[in-house]
Coordinates of C-alpha atoms in Angstrom, one line a residue:
Chain A
M231 CA 171.8 44.0 99.7
F232 CA 171.2 43.9 95.9
W233 CA 168.7 46.8 96.3
Q234 CA 168.6 49.6 98.8
R235 CA 165.6 49.3 101.1
D236 CA 164.3 52.7 100.0
E237 CA 164.5 51.7 96.4
V238 CA 162.2 48.7 97.0
T239 CA 159.8 50.6 99.3
E240 CA 159.5 53.5 96.8
I241 CA 158.3 51.1 94.0
L242 CA 155.9 49.4 96.4
R243 CA 154.5 52.8 97.5
M244 CA 154.0 53.8 93.9
I245 CA 152.1 50.7 93.1
E246 CA 150.2 50.2 96.4
N247 CA 149.3 53.8 97.4
E248 CA 149.8 56.0 94.4
H249 CA 147.8 54.3 91.7
L250 CA 150.9 53.5 89.5
D251 CA 149.4 51.4 86.8
I252 CA 149.8 50.6 83.1
R253 CA 146.6 52.2 81.9
T254 CA 146.3 50.2 78.8
V255 CA 148.1 47.6 76.7
T256 CA 146.6 47.9 73.2
M257 CA 147.2 45.5 70.4
G258 CA 147.1 47.2 67.0
V259 CA 146.0 44.8 64.3
S260 CA 146.2 45.5 60.6
L261 CA 143.0 44.5 58.7
R262 CA 144.6 45.3 55.3
G263 CA 144.1 42.3 53.1
L264 CA 140.6 41.6 54.5
A265 CA 138.6 43.8 52.1
H266 CA 136.1 41.9 50.1
P267 CA 133.2 42.8 47.8
S268 CA 130.8 40.9 50.1
A269 CA 130.4 42.8 53.4
E270 CA 129.3 39.6 55.0
H271 CA 132.5 37.8 53.9
A272 CA 134.7 40.7 55.0
C273 CA 133.0 40.9 58.5
A274 CA 133.5 37.2 59.0
A275 CA 137.2 37.5 58.0
I276 CA 137.7 40.5 60.4
R277 CA 136.2 38.6 63.3
E278 CA 138.2 35.5 62.6
H279 CA 141.4 37.4 62.1
L280 CA 141.0 39.3 65.4
Q281 CA 140.2 36.1 67.3
R282 CA 143.3 34.4 65.9
T283 CA 145.6 37.3 66.4
A284 CA 144.5 38.4 69.8
D285 CA 143.5 35.2 71.5
Q286 CA 146.6 35.1 73.7
L287 CA 146.6 38.9 74.5
V288 CA 144.5 38.8 77.7
P289 CA 146.0 35.7 79.3
T290 CA 149.5 36.9 78.6
I291 CA 148.8 40.3 80.1
D292 CA 147.2 38.7 83.2
A293 CA 150.3 36.5 83.6
I294 CA 152.7 39.5 83.3
Q295 CA 150.6 41.4 85.8
A296 CA 151.0 38.6 88.3
D297 CA 154.7 38.3 87.8
Y298 CA 155.5 42.0 87.9
A299 CA 153.0 43.2 90.5
V300 CA 152.3 46.2 88.3
P301 CA 148.5 46.6 87.7
I302 CA 147.5 46.6 84.0
T303 CA 144.1 48.3 84.0
N304 CA 142.9 47.8 80.5
K305 CA 143.5 45.5 77.6
R306 CA 142.3 46.8 74.2
L307 CA 142.4 46.4 70.5
S308 CA 142.8 48.9 67.7
V309 CA 142.4 48.1 64.0
T310 CA 143.0 49.7 60.6
P311 CA 140.4 52.5 59.9
I312 CA 137.4 50.5 58.9
A313 CA 136.4 52.9 56.1
L314 CA 139.5 51.7 54.2
I315 CA 138.5 48.1 54.5
A316 CA 134.7 48.4 54.2
E317 CA 134.9 50.6 51.1
S318 CA 135.5 47.5 48.9
A319 CA 132.2 46.0 50.0
Q320 CA 129.2 46.5 47.7
S321 CA 126.9 47.3 50.7
S322 CA 126.8 50.9 51.9
D323 CA 125.7 49.8 55.4
Y324 CA 128.8 49.6 57.6
V325 CA 127.0 48.8 60.9
P326 CA 127.8 45.0 60.5
F327 CA 131.5 45.9 60.5
A328 CA 131.1 47.5 63.9
Q329 CA 129.2 44.4 65.1
A330 CA 131.9 42.1 63.9
M331 CA 134.5 44.2 65.8
D332 CA 132.3 44.1 68.9
R333 CA 131.9 40.4 68.9
A334 CA 135.6 39.8 68.3
A335 CA 136.5 42.1 71.1
A336 CA 134.1 40.2 73.5
E337 CA 135.5 36.9 72.4
V338 CA 139.1 37.8 73.1
G339 CA 138.1 39.5 76.4
V340 CA 139.1 43.1 75.7
D341 CA 136.9 46.0 77.0
Y342 CA 137.2 48.3 74.0
I343 CA 138.2 48.1 70.3
G344 CA 139.1 51.3 68.4
G345 CA 139.2 51.9 64.7
F346 CA 135.7 52.4 63.4
S347 CA 137.4 55.3 61.8
A348 CA 137.9 57.4 58.7
L349 CA 140.5 59.9 57.7
V350 CA 138.7 62.8 56.0
Q351 CA 141.0 65.8 56.5
K352 CA 141.0 66.8 52.9
G353 CA 137.9 65.1 51.5
M354 CA 135.6 62.1 51.7
T355 CA 135.4 59.0 49.6
P356 CA 132.1 57.2 49.4
G357 CA 133.4 54.7 52.0
D358 CA 134.3 57.5 54.4
R359 CA 130.8 58.9 54.0
N360 CA 129.2 55.5 54.6
L361 CA 131.2 55.1 57.8
I362 CA 130.2 58.5 59.1
D363 CA 126.6 57.8 58.3
A364 CA 126.8 54.5 60.2
I365 CA 128.2 56.0 63.4
P366 CA 125.0 56.6 65.5
R367 CA 123.7 53.1 64.8
A368 CA 127.1 51.4 65.0
L369 CA 128.0 52.9 68.4
S370 CA 124.5 52.7 69.9
T371 CA 124.1 49.0 69.0
T372 CA 127.5 47.8 70.1
E373 CA 129.2 47.9 73.5
R374 CA 132.9 47.9 72.9
V375 CA 133.4 49.7 69.5
C376 CA 135.0 53.2 69.5
S377 CA 135.1 55.5 66.5
S378 CA 137.5 58.3 65.6
I379 CA 137.3 60.6 62.6
N380 CA 140.3 62.7 61.6
V381 CA 138.8 66.0 60.1
A382 CA 142.0 68.0 59.9
T383 CA 145.8 67.9 59.7
T384 CA 148.4 70.6 59.7
R385 CA 149.4 69.6 56.2
A386 CA 145.9 69.5 54.8
G387 CA 143.9 72.1 56.7
I388 CA 140.5 71.7 58.2
N389 CA 137.6 69.9 56.4
V390 CA 134.7 72.0 57.7
D391 CA 132.1 70.0 55.7
A392 CA 133.2 66.9 57.6
I393 CA 133.0 68.8 60.9
N394 CA 129.4 69.8 60.1
L395 CA 128.5 66.2 59.4
M396 CA 130.2 65.0 62.6
A397 CA 128.4 67.6 64.7
A398 CA 125.1 66.3 63.4
Q399 CA 126.2 62.7 64.1
V400 CA 127.3 63.6 67.7
K401 CA 123.7 64.9 68.2
A402 CA 122.2 61.8 66.6
L403 CA 124.4 59.5 68.7
A404 CA 123.5 61.4 71.9
E405 CA 119.8 60.9 71.1
A406 CA 120.3 57.2 70.2
T407 CA 121.7 56.7 73.7
A408 CA 119.5 59.2 75.5
D409 CA 118.5 56.7 78.1
Q410 CA 122.1 56.5 79.3
G411 CA 122.8 60.2 79.2
G412 CA 124.2 60.2 75.7
I413 CA 127.0 57.8 76.6
G414 CA 127.5 56.8 73.0
C415 CA 129.3 60.1 72.5
A416 CA 132.0 58.9 75.0
K417 CA 133.0 56.4 72.3
L418 CA 133.4 59.0 69.5
V419 CA 136.4 61.3 69.0
I420 CA 136.9 64.0 66.3
F421 CA 140.6 64.6 65.7
A422 CA 143.1 66.9 64.2
N423 CA 146.5 65.2 63.4
I424 CA 145.3 61.8 64.6
P425 CA 148.3 59.6 65.7
D426 CA 148.7 56.2 64.1
D427 CA 149.8 54.5 67.3
N428 CA 147.7 55.9 70.1
P429 CA 146.8 53.2 72.6
F430 CA 144.2 55.1 74.4
I431 CA 140.5 54.6 73.8
A432 CA 138.3 56.1 72.3
G433 CA 140.8 57.5 69.8
A434 CA 142.9 54.4 69.2
M435 CA 143.3 53.2 65.6
H436 CA 146.0 51.2 63.8
G437 CA 147.6 53.5 61.3
I438 CA 148.2 52.5 57.7
G439 CA 151.9 52.8 58.1
E440 CA 152.1 50.3 61.0
A441 CA 153.3 46.7 61.1
A442 CA 150.8 43.8 61.0
T443 CA 150.5 43.4 64.8
V444 CA 151.8 45.9 67.2
I445 CA 151.7 46.4 71.0
N446 CA 151.4 50.0 72.2
V447 CA 151.3 50.8 75.9
G448 CA 149.7 53.7 77.6
V449 CA 151.1 54.6 81.0
S450 CA 149.3 56.6 83.6
G451 CA 150.4 58.0 86.9
P452 CA 148.8 61.3 88.0
G453 CA 148.6 59.8 91.5
V454 CA 152.4 59.2 91.5
V455 CA 153.1 62.7 90.3
L456 CA 150.7 64.1 92.9
S457 CA 152.4 62.2 95.7
T458 CA 155.8 63.3 94.5
L459 CA 154.7 66.9 94.7
K460 CA 153.1 66.5 98.1
R461 CA 156.4 65.1 99.5
L462 CA 158.4 67.8 97.8
F463 CA 156.3 70.6 99.2
R464 CA 156.3 69.0 102.7
H465 CA 160.1 69.2 102.7
Q466 CA 160.4 72.4 100.7
P467 CA 157.2 74.5 100.9
R468 CA 158.7 77.4 99.0
C469 CA 160.1 75.2 96.2
R470 CA 160.5 77.0 92.9
L471 CA 158.9 76.0 89.6
D472 CA 162.1 74.9 88.0
E473 CA 162.6 72.5 90.9
V474 CA 159.0 71.3 90.6
A475 CA 159.5 70.6 86.9
D476 CA 162.6 68.6 87.8
A477 CA 160.8 66.5 90.4
I478 CA 158.0 65.7 87.9
K479 CA 160.5 64.8 85.3
R480 CA 162.1 62.2 87.6
T481 CA 158.8 60.7 88.4
A482 CA 157.7 60.6 84.8
F483 CA 160.9 58.7 84.0
K484 CA 160.0 55.9 86.4
V485 CA 156.4 55.7 85.3
T486 CA 157.4 55.4 81.7
R487 CA 160.0 52.8 82.4
A488 CA 157.3 50.6 83.9
G489 CA 155.3 51.0 80.6
E490 CA 158.3 50.1 78.5
L491 CA 159.1 47.1 80.7
I492 CA 155.6 45.7 80.4
G493 CA 155.2 46.4 76.7
R494 CA 158.4 44.6 75.8
E495 CA 157.5 41.7 78.1
V496 CA 154.1 41.3 76.4
V497 CA 155.8 41.3 73.0
R498 CA 158.4 38.8 74.2
R499 CA 155.8 36.4 75.4
L500 CA 153.5 36.8 72.4
G501 CA 156.4 35.8 70.1
D502 CA 157.9 37.0 66.8
R503 CA 154.7 37.9 65.0
V504 CA 154.1 40.8 67.3
R505 CA 156.2 44.0 67.4
F506 CA 156.6 46.6 70.1
G507 CA 155.2 49.9 69.1
V508 CA 155.3 52.9 71.5
V509 CA 154.9 53.9 75.0
D510 CA 152.4 56.7 75.3
L511 CA 153.4 58.9 78.2
S512 CA 150.1 60.4 79.1
L513 CA 148.9 61.3 82.6
A514 CA 145.5 59.8 82.3
P515 CA 143.3 60.5 85.3
T516 CA 140.6 58.3 86.7
P517 CA 137.6 59.3 88.9
A518 CA 139.5 57.8 92.0
I519 CA 140.5 60.4 94.5
G520 CA 144.2 61.2 94.2
D521 CA 144.4 60.0 90.6
S522 CA 143.6 63.4 89.1
V523 CA 145.4 65.9 86.9
A524 CA 143.3 68.7 88.3
E525 CA 144.6 67.8 91.8
I526 CA 148.2 68.2 90.5
L527 CA 147.3 71.7 89.3
E528 CA 145.8 72.5 92.7
E529 CA 148.9 71.0 94.5
L530 CA 151.0 73.4 92.4
G531 CA 149.2 76.3 94.0
L532 CA 146.0 76.9 92.2
Q533 CA 142.8 77.1 94.2
R534 CA 140.9 75.2 91.6
A535 CA 141.7 73.9 88.1
G536 CA 140.7 76.7 85.8
A537 CA 142.0 79.6 87.9
P538 CA 144.3 82.0 86.2
G539 CA 147.7 80.3 85.9
S540 CA 146.1 76.9 84.9
T541 CA 147.3 77.0 81.4
A542 CA 150.9 77.7 82.5
A543 CA 150.7 75.0 85.2
L544 CA 149.5 72.5 82.7
A545 CA 152.2 73.5 80.2
L546 CA 154.8 72.9 82.9
L547 CA 153.3 69.5 83.8
T548 CA 153.0 68.3 80.2
D549 CA 156.5 69.4 79.3
A550 CA 158.1 67.8 82.3
V551 CA 156.2 64.5 81.7
K552 CA 157.5 64.4 78.1
K553 CA 161.1 65.2 79.0
G554 CA 161.2 62.5 81.8
G555 CA 159.4 60.0 79.6
M556 CA 161.5 60.6 76.5
M557 CA 164.6 59.7 78.5
A558 CA 163.0 56.5 79.8
S559 CA 161.9 55.0 76.5
S560 CA 163.4 54.6 73.1
A561 CA 159.9 54.5 71.5
V562 CA 157.6 57.3 72.6
G563 CA 154.5 58.0 70.6
G564 CA 150.7 58.2 70.7
L565 CA 149.4 61.3 72.3
S566 CA 152.0 61.7 75.1
G567 CA 151.2 64.6 77.5
A568 CA 148.5 65.1 80.0
F569 CA 144.8 64.3 79.5
I570 CA 142.1 66.5 81.0
P571 CA 138.9 64.5 80.4
V572 CA 136.5 66.5 82.5
S573 CA 134.1 63.8 83.6
E574 CA 136.8 61.3 84.3
D575 CA 138.7 63.5 86.7
A576 CA 136.9 64.1 90.0
A577 CA 138.6 67.4 90.8
M578 CA 137.9 68.7 87.3
V579 CA 134.2 67.9 87.7
A580 CA 134.3 69.8 91.0
A581 CA 136.0 72.8 89.3
V582 CA 133.3 72.9 86.7
R583 CA 130.6 72.6 89.3
E584 CA 132.0 75.5 91.3
G585 CA 132.3 77.7 88.2
A586 CA 136.1 77.7 88.3
L587 CA 136.6 76.0 84.9
S588 CA 134.7 77.3 81.9
L589 CA 134.6 75.7 78.4
E590 CA 136.7 78.6 77.1
K591 CA 139.4 78.1 79.7
L592 CA 139.4 74.4 79.1
E593 CA 139.9 75.2 75.4
A594 CA 142.9 77.4 76.2
M595 CA 144.4 74.6 78.4
T596 CA 144.1 72.1 75.5
A597 CA 146.6 74.2 73.6
V598 CA 149.4 73.0 75.9
C599 CA 148.4 69.4 76.8
S600 CA 147.5 66.4 74.8
V601 CA 144.1 65.6 73.3
G602 CA 141.7 68.4 73.7
L603 CA 138.1 69.0 74.8
D604 CA 137.7 65.5 76.3
M605 CA 134.5 64.2 77.9
V606 CA 133.0 67.6 78.0
A607 CA 129.2 67.6 78.7
V608 CA 127.1 70.4 77.2
P609 CA 123.4 71.0 77.3
G610 CA 121.3 68.5 75.3
D611 CA 119.7 71.3 73.3
T612 CA 123.0 72.7 72.0
S613 CA 122.6 73.1 68.2
A614 CA 124.6 71.1 65.7
A615 CA 126.0 74.4 64.4
T616 CA 127.2 75.4 67.8
L617 CA 128.8 72.0 68.3
A618 CA 130.5 72.4 64.9
G619 CA 131.8 75.8 66.0
I620 CA 133.2 74.3 69.2
I621 CA 134.8 71.4 67.3
T622 CA 136.3 73.7 64.6
D623 CA 137.9 76.0 67.3
E624 CA 139.5 73.0 69.0
I625 CA 140.7 71.5 65.7
A626 CA 142.2 74.9 64.7
I627 CA 144.4 74.8 67.8
G628 CA 145.8 71.5 66.8
V629 CA 146.3 72.4 63.2
V630 CA 148.0 75.7 63.8
N631 CA 150.2 74.4 66.6
N632 CA 151.1 71.2 64.7
K633 CA 149.8 68.9 67.4
T634 CA 147.0 66.5 68.0
T635 CA 143.8 67.9 69.4
A636 CA 140.5 66.2 69.6
V637 CA 136.9 66.7 70.7
R638 CA 134.9 64.1 72.7
I639 CA 131.8 66.1 73.5
I640 CA 128.4 64.9 74.9
P641 CA 125.3 67.0 74.5
V642 CA 123.5 65.3 77.4
P643 CA 119.9 64.8 76.3
G644 CA 117.4 66.6 78.5
K645 CA 120.0 68.2 80.7
G646 CA 120.9 71.9 81.1
P647 CA 123.8 73.8 82.6
G648 CA 124.5 72.9 86.2
E649 CA 122.9 69.4 85.9
S650 CA 124.9 66.2 85.8
F651 CA 124.7 62.6 84.7
D652 CA 126.7 59.8 86.4
Y653 CA 128.0 57.3 83.8
G654 CA 129.7 55.2 86.5
G655 CA 133.1 53.5 86.2
L656 CA 136.0 55.2 84.5
L657 CA 133.7 57.6 82.6
G658 CA 132.8 59.4 85.8
V659 CA 130.2 62.1 86.2
A660 CA 129.3 64.5 83.3
Q661 CA 128.7 68.0 84.7
V662 CA 126.9 70.0 82.1
Q663 CA 128.7 73.2 81.2
P664 CA 127.1 76.3 79.8
V665 CA 127.8 77.1 76.1
N666 CA 128.3 80.5 74.6
S667 CA 124.8 81.3 73.2
F668 CA 125.9 83.6 70.4
S669 CA 125.5 82.0 67.0
C670 CA 128.2 80.7 64.6
D671 CA 125.7 79.2 62.1
R672 CA 126.6 81.4 59.2
F673 CA 130.3 80.8 59.7
V674 CA 130.3 77.0 59.9
G675 CA 127.4 76.8 57.5
R676 CA 129.7 78.0 54.7
G677 CA 131.5 74.7 54.8
G678 CA 134.5 74.0 52.6
Q679 CA 138.2 73.6 53.6
I680 CA 140.1 76.0 55.9
P681 CA 143.5 76.0 54.1
A682 CA 146.6 74.5 55.7
P683 CA 148.4 77.1 57.8
L684 CA 151.8 78.5 57.0
T685 CA 153.4 76.1 59.4
S686 CA 152.5 73.3 57.0
L687 CA 155.1 74.5 54.4
R688 CA 158.1 72.8 56.0
N689 CA 159.8 71.2 53.1
Chain B
M824 CA 206.4 36.9 94.6
A825 CA 206.9 39.9 92.4
I826 CA 204.3 42.6 92.7
D827 CA 203.1 42.3 89.1
S828 CA 202.5 38.5 89.6
I829 CA 200.4 39.3 92.7
V830 CA 198.5 42.0 90.9
R831 CA 197.8 39.5 88.0
A832 CA 196.7 36.8 90.3
V833 CA 194.4 39.1 92.3
T834 CA 193.0 40.6 89.1
Q835 CA 192.1 37.2 87.8
A836 CA 190.6 36.1 91.1
L837 CA 188.5 39.2 91.4
H838 CA 187.4 39.0 87.8
Q839 CA 186.2 35.5 88.2
R840 CA 184.0 36.5 91.2
L841 CA 182.9 40.0 89.9
G842 CA 183.0 39.4 86.2
T843 CA 181.1 42.6 85.4
L844 CA 183.8 45.0 86.5
D845 CA 186.3 46.7 84.3
P846 CA 189.5 44.6 84.4
Q847 CA 191.6 47.7 84.2
L848 CA 189.9 49.1 87.2
I849 CA 190.4 45.9 89.2
E850 CA 194.0 46.0 88.2
R851 CA 194.5 49.6 89.2
V852 CA 192.8 49.1 92.6
T853 CA 194.8 46.0 93.4
H854 CA 197.9 47.8 92.4
E855 CA 197.2 50.7 94.7
V856 CA 196.4 48.5 97.6
L857 CA 199.5 46.4 97.3
G858 CA 201.6 49.4 96.4
A859 CA 200.7 50.9 99.7
L860 CA 202.1 47.9 101.5
E861 CA 205.3 47.5 99.4
D862 CA 208.4 49.7 99.2
P863 CA 208.2 52.6 96.7
A864 CA 210.9 51.5 94.4
E865 CA 209.3 48.1 93.7
R866 CA 205.8 49.8 93.3
S867 CA 207.0 52.1 90.5
A868 CA 208.6 49.2 88.6
A869 CA 205.2 47.7 88.0
S870 CA 202.7 50.2 86.7
P871 CA 199.5 49.0 85.0
S872 CA 199.8 51.6 82.3
A873 CA 200.1 49.3 79.3
P874 CA 196.9 49.4 77.1
L875 CA 194.4 46.4 77.0
R876 CA 194.9 44.0 74.2
V877 CA 191.8 42.4 72.8
H878 CA 192.2 38.9 71.2
D879 CA 190.2 37.2 68.5
D880 CA 188.8 34.6 70.9
G881 CA 187.1 37.3 72.9
T882 CA 189.6 37.4 75.7
I883 CA 191.7 40.4 76.6
T884 CA 195.1 40.9 78.1
T885 CA 195.3 43.5 80.8
G886 CA 198.2 46.0 81.4
L887 CA 200.1 43.5 83.5
G888 CA 199.5 40.5 81.3
A889 CA 196.5 38.8 83.0
R890 CA 194.4 37.1 80.3
I891 CA 190.7 37.1 81.1
A892 CA 187.3 37.0 79.4
H893 CA 185.9 40.2 78.0
P894 CA 183.6 41.8 80.6
A895 CA 180.7 41.9 78.2
G896 CA 178.1 41.4 81.0
S897 CA 178.0 45.0 82.2
L898 CA 174.7 45.8 83.9
P899 CA 171.8 46.8 81.6
T900 CA 171.5 50.6 81.2
C901 CA 168.2 50.9 79.5
A902 CA 164.8 49.2 79.7
S903 CA 165.2 47.7 76.2
C904 CA 168.5 46.1 77.3
V905 CA 166.8 44.3 80.1
E906 CA 165.6 41.6 77.7
T907 CA 169.1 40.9 76.5
A908 CA 170.6 41.1 80.0
R909 CA 168.0 38.8 81.5
R910 CA 169.6 35.8 79.7
E911 CA 172.9 36.6 81.3
I912 CA 171.7 37.5 84.8
T913 CA 170.0 35.2 87.2
E914 CA 166.3 36.0 87.4
R915 CA 165.2 37.1 90.8
A916 CA 162.1 38.1 92.6
I917 CA 161.8 40.7 95.3
V918 CA 159.5 39.5 98.1
T919 CA 158.3 42.2 100.5
A920 CA 156.3 41.5 103.6
T921 CA 154.9 43.9 106.1
G922 CA 152.8 43.5 109.2
I923 CA 152.9 43.1 113.0
N924 CA 155.9 41.1 114.1
K925 CA 155.4 37.8 115.8
R926 CA 157.3 34.6 116.2
G927 CA 157.7 32.5 113.0
V928 CA 156.9 35.2 110.4
L929 CA 160.2 35.0 108.7
A930 CA 160.4 31.3 109.1
S931 CA 157.0 30.7 107.4
L932 CA 158.0 32.7 104.4
T933 CA 161.5 31.4 104.0
T934 CA 160.2 27.8 104.4
S935 CA 157.7 28.4 101.6
I936 CA 160.4 29.7 99.4
A937 CA 162.7 26.8 100.1
E938 CA 159.9 24.3 99.5
A939 CA 159.4 25.9 96.1
G940 CA 163.2 25.6 95.3
G941 CA 163.9 29.3 95.5
N942 CA 167.3 30.4 96.7
I943 CA 167.3 33.4 99.1
Q944 CA 170.2 35.6 98.1
D945 CA 169.6 38.5 100.5
V946 CA 167.5 39.3 103.5
S947 CA 166.8 42.7 105.1
Q948 CA 164.5 43.3 108.0
T949 CA 163.6 46.2 110.1
I950 CA 161.3 46.3 113.1
I951 CA 159.9 49.6 114.4
S952 CA 157.6 49.2 117.5
D953 CA 156.3 45.7 116.5
F954 CA 155.8 46.6 112.9
F955 CA 158.2 44.8 110.6
T956 CA 159.3 45.2 107.0
L957 CA 161.0 42.3 105.4
I958 CA 162.7 42.3 102.0
L959 CA 163.9 39.0 100.5
V960 CA 165.8 38.7 97.2
V961 CA 165.0 35.3 95.8
A962 CA 166.9 33.7 92.9
L963 CA 164.4 32.0 90.6
D964 CA 166.7 29.7 88.5
S965 CA 166.3 26.8 90.8
L966 CA 162.5 27.3 91.3
T967 CA 160.5 24.1 90.8
I968 CA 157.2 26.0 90.4
S969 CA 156.2 29.1 88.4
L970 CA 156.6 32.6 89.8
A971 CA 152.8 32.9 89.9
D972 CA 152.5 29.7 92.0
L973 CA 155.3 30.9 94.3
K974 CA 153.3 34.1 94.7
D975 CA 150.1 32.2 95.6
K976 CA 152.1 30.0 98.1
L977 CA 153.6 33.1 99.8
K978 CA 150.2 34.9 99.9
L979 CA 148.7 31.8 101.6
A980 CA 151.6 31.7 104.1
A981 CA 151.2 35.5 104.7
E982 CA 147.5 35.2 105.3
R983 CA 148.0 32.5 108.0
Q984 CA 150.4 34.9 109.7
G985 CA 148.2 37.9 109.3
I986 CA 150.8 39.9 107.2
R987 CA 150.9 41.4 103.8
V988 CA 153.2 40.1 101.1
V989 CA 154.0 41.5 97.6
V990 CA 156.1 39.5 95.1
M991 CA 157.5 41.3 92.1
H992 CA 160.0 40.3 89.4
E993 CA 163.3 42.1 89.9
D994 CA 163.0 43.6 86.4
V995 CA 160.6 46.1 87.8
L996 CA 163.2 47.5 90.1
R997 CA 165.9 47.2 87.5
S998 CA 163.8 49.2 85.0
L999 CA 162.5 51.9 87.4
Q1000 CA 165.5 52.4 89.5
R1001 CA 168.5 52.2 87.2
V1002 CA 169.3 54.4 84.2

């Protein structure tokens, strides 16, 4: 036999029963060269360029999915931060740019397009400001467009003025989409140390140092890791943590290999004009039972995610995933770690509902995993200043620890602590978490720049 | 026939069939096997200790003088090598079928594969209390239809038999199960 029977059945089990999938294949498209004094002209050029570049993306991915039997859940686009392109236009209204992106995404058949973005970690140009001003309208009048704003880096420090602006825009966007529970905020991420090659929505953008057209792949696999642990503990109930880390590592290796295989095959079939970018090794949960990062933490021995020990368990998990994945791929990038988007993870939602997981514990956990406060629902009447305080705290964790952190927070209009809103699909159920009621108004109200930390002086 | 001529002949024959193996290894194994059958004095006279000589035309001469092609086609060791290797290795698909065993299940699938021009290179089947698992390795180079069409054809055959079938390109296994 070319293959051992158990080798074949293991892969089948991973695909059929354990939710092994390629979470996203994202084509990054550079829009540099499409800037034009006429916004109308630039928008038409963007739409036409995206149509031409990505027209074979979805059919190619569908064909590969059929040949390899590995499900590819999402197909997406990311583009050069729009503020850079739109700034040449005489118009200060950037909403048409979002609409052009939205139409192009619909035409090529992808579900989201990222890159309605600006990089403002050290200051804002008029174009950056126009883009931020356009966010509530751009995201509430389009379906597929996602926005990310980088407000800090370890090298530049934290732009608190930008955070204050963004906090106000988060509130405005929630209000603009109030009839759907503030769902617009699910498409807006505020970053520290934003990666150039992240394939995951809503934070995907095509960095300015990237090639013209790049394929980045996001692998998932919490279900596979969970099943590995269940099998391990069935045979060795008293298994020690170093052995646990090793088992996760081996599983992460296989999951990543699937991503690398698919990514390279997409590039091969699309031809020379497309380059392979990175595999992002993130455990990305879905609301499906058994496809949850919180369930992994519980399997490790915590009664609920958020119990004491959660940060350490998540650190172990994230580290093992990175080590296994690094070995499996020659090009690892993006966010790479474990996502803990609260609403998108059924067991995480349950932990919040039962009071096991507070906002503060979640914040601590984000210090050791990728992303940050992700898909966190807070009361609709949370003030912009409090939102700015929460964002600044999370951003500081990223800046000081030289890692990416981000905030995707939804002040759910008309909802208070303990209430929930069901977004349906992958976005799941937003369980509104209570927020510390003490004020930070005077602190964030000072504005300015928090200087880069000592760790930035590395030359 | 002197032992070194036998070793040379066997090395060449084995290399032709198992081209990916290290020629020095083949030579050593052949020598050990034959040496065990021969008398000790003759065995020590022919030791495959001479180093390999690589020629400009890409061939190499082994320790005992067998001239063979360089074994460049070693199995791919990383996912990024799969692409290069696929041009050298026959493309194959793994067909897995599971369900309740009944007469004609295997025949219906293999007939469909044969009709599509696929060449079955390996079959493995287990039956535990009427439930069977069947794994077929199918070479795709002689396929007259696309892999996607073969998949549809097998799915149709499987539906008629009331079984489940999954078809995947062998690259998936090669990537996930080999370092």
